[in-house]
Short mmCIF file of C-alpha atoms in Angstrom, two decimals:
data_model
loop_
_atom_site.label_atom_id
_atom_site.label_comp_id
_atom_site.label_asym_id
_atom_site.label_seq_id
_atom_site.Cartn_x
_atom_site.Cartn_y
_atom_site.Cartn_z
CA MET P 1 32.10 -4.92 14.81
CA GLU P 2 28.76 -3.09 14.71
CA LEU P 3 26.82 -3.26 11.43
CA LYS P 4 24.81 -0.20 10.45
CA GLU P 5 21.70 -0.48 8.31
CA ASN P 6 21.71 1.21 4.95
CA ILE P 7 18.76 3.56 5.02
CA ILE P 8 17.80 5.18 1.74
CA LYS P 9 16.98 8.82 2.42
CA GLN P 10 13.73 10.05 0.93
CA PRO P 11 14.11 13.15 -1.27
CA ARG P 12 12.72 16.23 0.50
CA ALA P 13 10.57 18.22 -1.90
CA VAL P 14 8.71 21.48 -2.31
CA LEU P 15 5.61 21.47 -4.52
CA VAL P 16 5.14 24.57 -6.68
CA SER P 17 2.10 25.79 -8.63
CA ALA P 18 1.18 28.88 -10.63
CA ASP P 19 -2.58 29.38 -10.27
CA THR P 20 -3.79 31.05 -13.48
CA GLY P 21 -7.40 29.91 -13.06
CA GLU P 22 -6.97 27.38 -15.86
CA PHE P 23 -7.93 24.51 -13.49
CA ASP P 24 -8.64 23.91 -9.80
CA ALA P 25 -5.10 24.52 -8.50
CA GLU P 26 -5.88 23.42 -4.92
CA ARG P 27 -7.22 20.01 -5.93
CA SER P 28 -4.44 19.55 -8.44
CA MET P 29 -1.85 20.28 -5.74
CA ASP P 30 -3.50 17.74 -3.41
CA GLU P 31 -3.20 15.21 -6.19
CA LEU P 32 0.44 16.21 -6.83
CA GLU P 33 1.15 15.56 -3.15
CA GLU P 34 -0.39 12.07 -3.44
CA LEU P 35 1.66 11.43 -6.57
CA SER P 36 4.81 12.57 -4.76
CA LYS P 37 4.17 10.23 -1.82
CA THR P 38 3.50 7.38 -4.26
CA ALA P 39 6.90 8.08 -5.85
CA GLY P 40 8.60 7.92 -2.43
CA VAL P 41 9.12 11.67 -1.95
CA GLU P 42 8.73 13.52 1.37
CA VAL P 43 6.78 16.75 0.83
CA VAL P 44 7.99 19.41 3.27
CA ALA P 45 6.51 22.59 1.72
CA THR P 46 4.04 23.81 -0.90
CA VAL P 47 4.02 27.11 -2.79
CA THR P 48 1.14 28.47 -4.88
CA GLN P 49 1.32 31.82 -6.66
CA LYS P 50 -1.72 33.41 -8.31
CA ARG P 51 -0.77 34.79 -11.70
CA PRO P 52 -2.60 36.03 -14.81
CA ALA P 53 -0.33 33.80 -16.94
CA TYR P 54 2.74 31.57 -16.63
CA ASP P 55 6.10 33.32 -16.68
CA THR P 56 7.77 32.18 -19.91
CA ALA P 57 11.22 32.08 -18.31
CA THR P 58 10.56 30.69 -14.80
CA CYS P 59 6.86 29.71 -14.63
CA ILE P 60 6.15 31.56 -11.34
CA GLY P 61 8.44 34.59 -11.73
CA SER P 62 12.06 35.12 -10.72
CA GLY P 63 11.18 37.27 -7.67
CA ARG P 64 9.08 34.52 -6.08
CA LEU P 65 11.76 31.99 -6.99
CA GLU P 66 14.43 34.04 -5.16
CA GLU P 67 12.25 33.90 -2.02
CA LEU P 68 11.74 30.15 -2.54
CA ALA P 69 15.53 29.66 -2.84
CA GLU P 70 15.94 30.90 0.76
CA GLN P 71 13.21 28.51 1.93
CA VAL P 72 14.88 25.64 0.05
CA GLN P 73 18.15 26.27 1.86
CA ALA P 74 16.52 26.67 5.29
CA LEU P 75 14.47 23.47 5.02
CA GLU P 76 17.25 21.46 3.33
CA ILE P 77 15.04 20.72 0.34
CA ASP P 78 16.69 18.84 -2.52
CA LEU P 79 13.86 18.63 -5.10
CA ALA P 80 11.27 21.05 -6.53
CA ILE P 81 8.20 19.54 -8.26
CA PHE P 82 6.14 21.89 -10.43
CA ASP P 83 2.45 21.15 -11.04
CA HIS P 84 2.84 22.06 -14.72
CA GLU P 85 4.72 20.82 -17.73
CA LEU P 86 7.89 22.91 -17.85
CA THR P 87 9.87 23.73 -20.96
CA ALA P 88 13.55 22.81 -21.08
CA ASN P 89 14.54 26.49 -20.69
CA GLN P 90 12.21 26.99 -17.72
CA THR P 91 13.70 23.95 -15.99
CA LYS P 92 17.23 25.25 -16.63
CA ASN P 93 16.39 28.77 -15.36
CA ILE P 94 14.62 27.50 -12.22
CA GLU P 95 17.48 25.12 -11.37
CA LYS P 96 19.94 28.01 -11.71
CA ILE P 97 18.02 30.07 -9.12
CA LEU P 98 17.07 27.28 -6.67
CA ASP P 99 20.29 25.30 -7.05
CA ILE P 100 18.42 21.99 -6.65
CA ARG P 101 16.95 19.43 -9.05
CA VAL P 102 13.67 20.50 -10.69
CA ILE P 103 11.06 18.20 -12.24
CA ASP P 104 7.51 18.74 -13.46
CA ARG P 105 4.23 16.86 -13.04
CA THR P 106 4.77 14.80 -16.20
CA THR P 107 8.26 13.66 -15.14
CA LEU P 108 6.86 12.62 -11.75
CA ILE P 109 4.05 10.57 -13.34
CA LEU P 110 6.53 8.96 -15.73
CA ASP P 111 8.72 8.02 -12.77
CA ILE P 112 5.77 6.34 -11.03
CA PHE P 113 4.84 4.56 -14.25
CA ALA P 114 8.42 3.28 -14.55
CA GLN P 115 8.26 1.92 -10.97
CA ARG P 116 4.88 0.24 -11.49
CA ALA P 117 5.09 -1.32 -14.97
CA LEU P 118 5.72 -5.07 -14.65
CA THR P 119 4.88 -6.62 -18.02
CA LYS P 120 6.99 -6.27 -21.15
CA GLU P 121 4.28 -4.19 -22.83
CA GLY P 122 3.94 -1.92 -19.81
CA ARG P 123 7.68 -1.30 -19.69
CA ILE P 124 7.83 -0.55 -23.43
CA GLN P 125 4.92 1.89 -23.15
CA VAL P 126 6.56 3.70 -20.24
CA GLU P 127 9.94 3.99 -21.95
CA LEU P 128 8.29 5.19 -25.15
CA ALA P 129 6.52 7.96 -23.23
CA GLN P 130 9.79 8.85 -21.47
CA GLN P 131 11.77 9.04 -24.71
CA LYS P 132 9.12 11.17 -26.46
CA TYR P 133 9.05 13.53 -23.50
CA ARG P 134 12.85 13.65 -23.43
CA LEU P 135 13.01 14.45 -27.16
CA ALA P 136 10.48 17.27 -26.79
CA HIS P 137 12.38 18.77 -23.86
CA LEU P 138 15.94 18.32 -25.04
CA ALA P 139 17.81 21.61 -24.90
CA GLY P 140 21.36 22.84 -24.82
CA LYS P 141 23.19 23.24 -21.52
CA GLY P 142 25.75 25.84 -22.46
CA ILE P 143 29.10 24.65 -23.78
CA GLU P 144 28.41 21.02 -22.80
CA MET P 145 25.80 20.70 -25.55
CA SER P 146 27.73 22.57 -28.24
CA ARG P 147 30.75 20.28 -28.39
CA LEU P 148 31.67 19.42 -31.96
CA GLY P 149 31.84 15.90 -33.31
CA GLY P 150 34.34 14.41 -35.73
CA GLY P 151 34.89 17.08 -38.35
CA ILE P 152 37.86 16.22 -40.62
CA GLY P 153 40.04 18.77 -42.43
CA THR P 154 38.04 21.37 -44.30
CA ARG P 155 34.83 19.31 -44.37
CA GLY P 156 33.44 21.34 -41.51
CA PRO P 157 32.25 20.47 -38.02
CA GLY P 158 30.48 17.25 -37.20
CA GLU P 159 27.22 16.94 -35.31
CA SER P 160 26.74 18.82 -32.08
CA LYS P 161 26.08 16.69 -28.99
CA LEU P 162 22.49 17.95 -29.03
CA GLU P 163 21.93 16.67 -32.58
CA THR P 164 23.57 13.33 -31.73
CA ASP P 165 21.32 12.93 -28.68
CA ARG P 166 18.24 13.71 -30.76
CA ARG P 167 19.24 11.13 -33.37
CA HIS P 168 19.79 8.43 -30.72
CA ILE P 169 16.45 9.17 -29.06
CA ARG P 170 14.56 9.10 -32.38
CA ARG P 171 16.17 5.76 -33.23
CA ARG P 172 15.15 4.35 -29.83
CA ILE P 173 11.59 5.65 -30.27
CA GLU P 174 11.32 3.90 -33.64
CA SER P 175 12.59 0.65 -32.12
CA LEU P 176 10.10 0.86 -29.20
CA GLU P 177 7.21 1.67 -31.55
CA ASP P 178 8.05 -1.40 -33.67
CA GLU P 179 8.10 -3.61 -30.55
CA LEU P 180 4.79 -2.15 -29.41
CA LYS P 181 3.20 -2.75 -32.83
CA ASP P 182 4.16 -6.44 -32.60
CA LEU P 183 2.57 -6.69 -29.16
CA GLU P 184 -0.53 -4.81 -30.37
CA ARG P 185 -0.89 -7.27 -33.26
CA ARG P 186 -0.84 -10.12 -30.76
CA ARG P 187 -3.40 -8.33 -28.60
CA GLU P 188 -5.63 -7.86 -31.65
CA LEU P 189 -5.39 -11.59 -32.42
CA HIS P 190 -6.52 -12.32 -28.85
CA ARG P 191 -9.47 -9.95 -29.34
CA LEU P 192 -10.45 -11.63 -32.62
CA ARG P 193 -10.20 -15.05 -30.97
CA ARG P 194 -12.47 -13.85 -28.16
CA LYS P 195 -15.02 -12.64 -30.71
CA LYS P 196 -14.79 -15.91 -32.65
CA ASP P 197 -15.28 -17.95 -29.45
CA ASN P 198 -18.23 -15.70 -28.46
CA ILE P 199 -16.43 -14.56 -25.30
CA ILE P 200 -18.05 -11.43 -23.85
CA ALA P 201 -15.61 -8.80 -22.55
CA GLY P 202 -16.20 -6.21 -19.85
CA ALA P 203 -13.64 -3.45 -19.20
CA ILE P 204 -13.28 -1.88 -15.75
CA VAL P 205 -12.39 1.78 -16.20
CA GLY P 206 -12.05 4.67 -13.78
CA TYR P 207 -9.86 7.17 -12.05
CA THR P 208 -6.69 5.93 -10.40
CA ASN P 209 -7.17 4.61 -6.85
CA VAL P 210 -10.97 4.12 -7.11
CA GLY P 211 -10.64 0.41 -6.34
CA LYS P 212 -10.41 -1.31 -9.75
CA SER P 213 -7.87 -3.91 -8.60
CA THR P 214 -9.79 -4.51 -5.36
CA LEU P 215 -12.97 -5.12 -7.37
CA MET P 216 -11.12 -7.45 -9.76
CA ASN P 217 -9.86 -9.47 -6.79
CA ALA P 218 -13.28 -9.55 -5.11
CA LEU P 219 -15.02 -10.85 -8.24
CA THR P 220 -12.39 -13.25 -9.59
CA ASN P 221 -9.68 -13.87 -6.94
CA ALA P 222 -7.25 -12.46 -9.52
CA GLY P 223 -4.48 -11.74 -7.02
CA VAL P 224 -3.90 -8.24 -8.44
CA LEU P 225 -1.85 -5.79 -6.34
CA ALA P 226 -4.30 -3.50 -4.56
CA GLU P 227 -2.79 -0.57 -2.64
CA ASN P 228 -4.09 2.79 -1.46
CA LYS P 229 -1.74 4.54 -3.88
CA LEU P 230 -2.11 6.28 -7.21
CA PHE P 231 -1.26 4.01 -10.16
CA ALA P 232 -0.81 0.95 -7.91
CA THR P 233 -1.16 -1.19 -11.05
CA LEU P 234 -0.50 -0.28 -14.67
CA ASP P 235 -0.64 -3.63 -16.41
CA THR P 236 -3.78 -5.10 -17.92
CA THR P 237 -5.24 -8.10 -16.09
CA SER P 238 -8.06 -10.26 -17.46
CA ARG P 239 -10.01 -12.99 -15.67
CA SER P 240 -13.18 -14.93 -16.43
CA LEU P 241 -16.30 -14.97 -14.25
CA GLU P 242 -19.83 -16.35 -14.55
CA LEU P 243 -22.86 -14.03 -14.64
CA PRO P 244 -26.20 -14.89 -12.99
CA ASP P 245 -27.72 -15.74 -16.39
CA GLY P 246 -25.02 -18.35 -17.03
CA ARG P 247 -22.95 -16.36 -19.50
CA SER P 248 -19.18 -16.10 -19.05
CA LEU P 249 -17.63 -12.63 -18.94
CA MET P 250 -13.95 -11.85 -19.52
CA LEU P 251 -13.30 -9.04 -17.04
CA ILE P 252 -10.44 -6.71 -18.02
CA ASP P 253 -8.77 -4.22 -15.68
CA THR P 254 -7.34 -1.09 -17.36
CA VAL P 255 -4.82 1.55 -16.29
CA GLY P 256 -6.15 4.23 -13.92
CA LEU P 257 -6.83 7.74 -15.18
CA ILE P 258 -5.87 11.08 -13.69
CA ARG P 259 -6.58 14.77 -14.21
CA ARG P 260 -4.41 16.44 -16.83
CA LEU P 261 -2.83 13.12 -17.83
CA PRO P 262 -0.21 14.27 -20.36
CA HIS P 263 -1.33 13.62 -23.94
CA HIS P 264 1.71 11.53 -24.91
CA LEU P 265 1.08 9.31 -21.87
CA VAL P 266 -2.45 8.68 -23.13
CA GLU P 267 -0.96 7.93 -26.56
CA ALA P 268 1.58 5.50 -25.08
CA PHE P 269 -1.12 3.62 -23.18
CA LYS P 270 -3.71 3.70 -25.98
CA SER P 271 -3.28 -0.03 -26.71
CA THR P 272 -4.13 -0.86 -23.09
CA LEU P 273 -6.99 1.63 -22.86
CA GLU P 274 -8.40 0.41 -26.18
CA GLU P 275 -9.55 -2.71 -24.35
CA ALA P 276 -12.42 -0.45 -23.28
CA ALA P 277 -13.22 0.48 -26.90
CA ASN P 278 -13.35 -3.21 -27.83
CA ALA P 279 -15.38 -4.33 -24.82
CA ASP P 280 -19.03 -5.42 -24.91
CA ILE P 281 -19.71 -3.45 -21.74
CA ILE P 282 -17.84 -0.72 -19.83
CA ILE P 283 -17.86 -0.89 -16.04
CA ASN P 284 -17.20 2.69 -14.92
CA LEU P 285 -15.95 2.58 -11.32
CA ILE P 286 -16.45 5.77 -9.29
CA ASP P 287 -15.22 6.53 -5.76
CA ILE P 288 -18.49 7.68 -4.20
CA SER P 289 -16.67 8.71 -0.99
CA ALA P 290 -14.35 11.18 -2.77
CA ASP P 291 -15.23 14.89 -2.59
CA ASP P 292 -14.38 15.23 -6.26
CA GLY P 293 -15.87 11.90 -7.39
CA TYR P 294 -18.05 13.66 -9.98
CA GLU P 295 -15.02 15.50 -11.42
CA GLN P 296 -13.10 12.23 -11.56
CA SER P 297 -15.93 10.55 -13.49
CA LYS P 298 -15.87 13.46 -15.97
CA VAL P 299 -12.17 12.79 -16.66
CA THR P 300 -13.05 9.15 -17.38
CA ALA P 301 -15.98 10.11 -19.62
CA GLU P 302 -13.83 12.50 -21.68
CA LEU P 303 -11.16 9.88 -22.30
CA LEU P 304 -13.73 7.20 -23.19
CA LYS P 305 -15.16 9.63 -25.73
CA GLU P 306 -11.66 10.24 -27.14
CA LEU P 307 -11.23 6.47 -27.52
CA GLY P 308 -14.51 6.20 -29.47
CA CYS P 309 -16.48 4.27 -26.83
CA GLU P 310 -19.86 5.87 -27.61
CA GLY P 311 -22.51 3.25 -28.26
CA ILE P 312 -20.96 0.64 -25.95
CA PRO P 313 -23.27 -0.21 -23.00
CA GLN P 314 -21.96 1.37 -19.81
CA ILE P 315 -22.84 0.97 -16.15
CA ASN P 316 -21.80 3.22 -13.26
CA VAL P 317 -20.48 1.37 -10.20
CA LEU P 318 -20.38 3.58 -7.10
CA ASN P 319 -17.60 2.07 -4.98
CA LYS P 320 -16.46 2.58 -1.36
CA ALA P 321 -20.00 2.57 0.04
CA ASP P 322 -18.46 1.42 3.35
CA LYS P 323 -17.04 4.95 3.77
CA LEU P 324 -20.47 6.60 3.53
CA PRO P 325 -22.71 7.44 6.53
CA GLU P 326 -25.39 4.82 7.25
CA VAL P 327 -28.20 6.99 5.90
CA THR P 328 -27.60 7.96 2.28
CA ASN P 329 -29.78 9.44 -0.45
CA ILE P 330 -27.88 7.80 -3.31
CA LYS P 331 -30.33 6.32 -5.78
CA CYS P 332 -29.49 3.40 -8.03
CA ASP P 333 -31.23 2.49 -11.27
CA ASP P 334 -30.91 -0.04 -14.09
CA THR P 335 -27.42 1.21 -14.96
CA THR P 336 -26.16 2.29 -11.52
CA VAL P 337 -25.21 0.13 -8.55
CA LEU P 338 -23.73 0.90 -5.11
CA ILE P 339 -20.99 -1.44 -3.82
CA SER P 340 -18.03 -1.83 -1.50
CA ALA P 341 -15.36 -3.87 -3.27
CA LYS P 342 -13.24 -3.92 -0.08
CA LYS P 343 -16.09 -5.32 2.05
CA GLU P 344 -17.45 -7.39 -0.89
CA GLN P 345 -20.88 -5.78 -0.52
CA GLY P 346 -23.31 -5.38 -3.44
CA LEU P 347 -21.38 -7.70 -5.76
CA ASP P 348 -24.44 -9.86 -6.60
CA ALA P 349 -26.35 -6.71 -7.58
CA LEU P 350 -23.36 -5.64 -9.70
CA LEU P 351 -23.27 -8.96 -11.60
CA GLU P 352 -27.03 -8.72 -12.23
CA CYS P 353 -26.57 -5.15 -13.46
CA ILE P 354 -23.81 -6.27 -15.86
CA ALA P 355 -25.96 -9.13 -17.22
CA ARG P 356 -28.97 -6.82 -17.59
CA ASN P 357 -27.06 -4.25 -19.64
CA LEU P 358 -25.09 -6.58 -21.88
CA PRO P 359 -26.36 -7.08 -25.43
CA GLU P 360 -28.46 -10.26 -25.51
CA THR P 361 -25.95 -12.68 -27.02
CA ALA P 362 -27.52 -15.75 -25.41
CA ARG P 363 -30.70 -16.68 -23.52
CA ARG P 364 -31.13 -19.13 -20.64
CA SER P 365 -34.31 -21.20 -20.74
CA LYS P 366 -35.72 -24.71 -20.25
CA PHE P 367 -36.45 -26.89 -23.28
CA ILE P 368 -37.70 -30.41 -23.96
CA ILE P 369 -35.71 -31.72 -26.91
CA PRO P 370 -37.45 -34.68 -28.64
CA TYR P 371 -35.37 -37.86 -28.78
CA ASP P 372 -35.31 -37.73 -32.59
CA LYS P 373 -33.68 -34.24 -32.35
CA THR P 374 -30.82 -35.14 -29.98
CA SER P 375 -28.31 -33.64 -32.44
CA LEU P 376 -29.56 -30.25 -31.19
CA LEU P 377 -28.02 -31.03 -27.80
CA ASN P 378 -24.53 -31.09 -29.35
CA THR P 379 -25.27 -27.84 -31.22
CA ILE P 380 -26.28 -26.18 -27.94
CA ARG P 381 -23.15 -27.48 -26.19
CA ILE P 382 -20.89 -26.08 -28.94
CA ASP P 383 -22.40 -22.56 -28.94
CA GLY P 384 -23.80 -22.43 -25.41
CA LYS P 385 -23.97 -24.31 -22.14
CA ILE P 386 -26.23 -27.03 -20.69
CA PHE P 387 -26.61 -26.74 -16.91
CA SER P 388 -28.79 -29.83 -16.33
CA GLU P 389 -30.37 -32.72 -18.25
CA GLU P 390 -33.31 -34.93 -17.31
CA TYR P 391 -34.83 -37.72 -19.37
CA THR P 392 -38.64 -37.57 -19.59
CA ALA P 393 -41.33 -39.34 -21.61
CA GLU P 394 -41.48 -36.44 -24.12
CA GLY P 395 -37.73 -36.00 -24.54
CA THR P 396 -34.64 -34.57 -22.80
CA LEU P 397 -35.51 -31.73 -20.41
CA ILE P 398 -32.61 -29.30 -20.31
CA ASP P 399 -31.78 -26.05 -18.55
CA ALA P 400 -29.50 -24.37 -21.09
CA LEU P 401 -27.86 -21.14 -22.17
CA VAL P 402 -28.50 -20.93 -25.92
CA ASP P 403 -26.60 -18.62 -28.26
CA MET P 404 -29.00 -16.23 -30.03
CA LYS P 405 -27.58 -17.39 -33.39
CA ILE P 406 -29.18 -20.80 -32.92
CA TYR P 407 -32.08 -19.88 -30.63
CA HIS P 408 -34.57 -20.13 -33.52
CA MET P 409 -33.63 -23.82 -33.91
CA VAL P 410 -34.86 -24.71 -30.40
CA GLU P 411 -37.48 -22.03 -29.73
CA GLU P 412 -40.39 -24.41 -30.53
CA TYR P 413 -39.25 -26.74 -27.70
CA LEU P 414 -39.34 -24.00 -25.08
CA GLN P 415 -41.01 -24.89 -21.78
#
């Protein structure tokens, strides 16, 4: 008996955009194609229609949709993905004309998020975003949604199915928000403990697919999934590393950003992104090889501003230098460094740049501590780090990292 392999057929999709001049439609469509591939969709056609405004009923106009319906049938397309957020009525009208399933950009991103979230918090955040989106886009589907519930006698009709669905979704949203608040409280306790233990935190932020996970792995051997896909990782990872000046840094990876990230998705992932707002330094990773690297960094800057990150030291890390031509005019300064996380090039310069831009919480120096002041050695060990000790005629010669809170106690013994 011959066994046949079960092959899951990829959905065949057409990507659709109405170009009203509101944003760069071409770049956005390129990104939508990458998102589609990440979600496991085969893109077989793209359609862009220039319009002065979106059609309120069908987004791109019923005439163009009728033409698209013929193309859908000819190419055996089973999914249409619109590069906009559609209303419930638009989705219903488009599906009626095309006779295939229709989703929008937000639904696609939510689907990817659902595939990629691994931790409990990540899964809760994704479902919360999905439920909020579902509630906002819930609409009647003819007679199916107007069925009456359990009305008895002359007391009148019960709830419609639409109202029942809304009530269930709201209840689920409340439950998810409560779970998320519990997790956020725990996260806040971790933050407070870090502050109490004088642990310095650095948050890696940047556009999706700029190499955050690759950098995390290169610096800390974190073992984080690193793929050439959008939103390869969604869950926060934190690892410790040592800076050239002896200080320890807790490096935190955050979720990747994207153009036109739907607002409720930003809201759902606020607790993860807020790691940046609570960091001592922000490491802004930029894909220097991307044609739209500058635009991507603007997206990051806008979100950091929204999160209230002004005033936190920030460095710009220009990644993927290995993709640049040998001769380059890129200039680095005290807050900018050029690296290749994949090839592990420029990492020493990056660590020095981080140390240089961090607030001075501790200072590494050599001291001779008199033998009648040996209690200071324990004080330094508690709030700092001693790298070496040598006994001399004058006292104990140490190479130590001293917390600035106690530096005045040992300053007179400086060598």
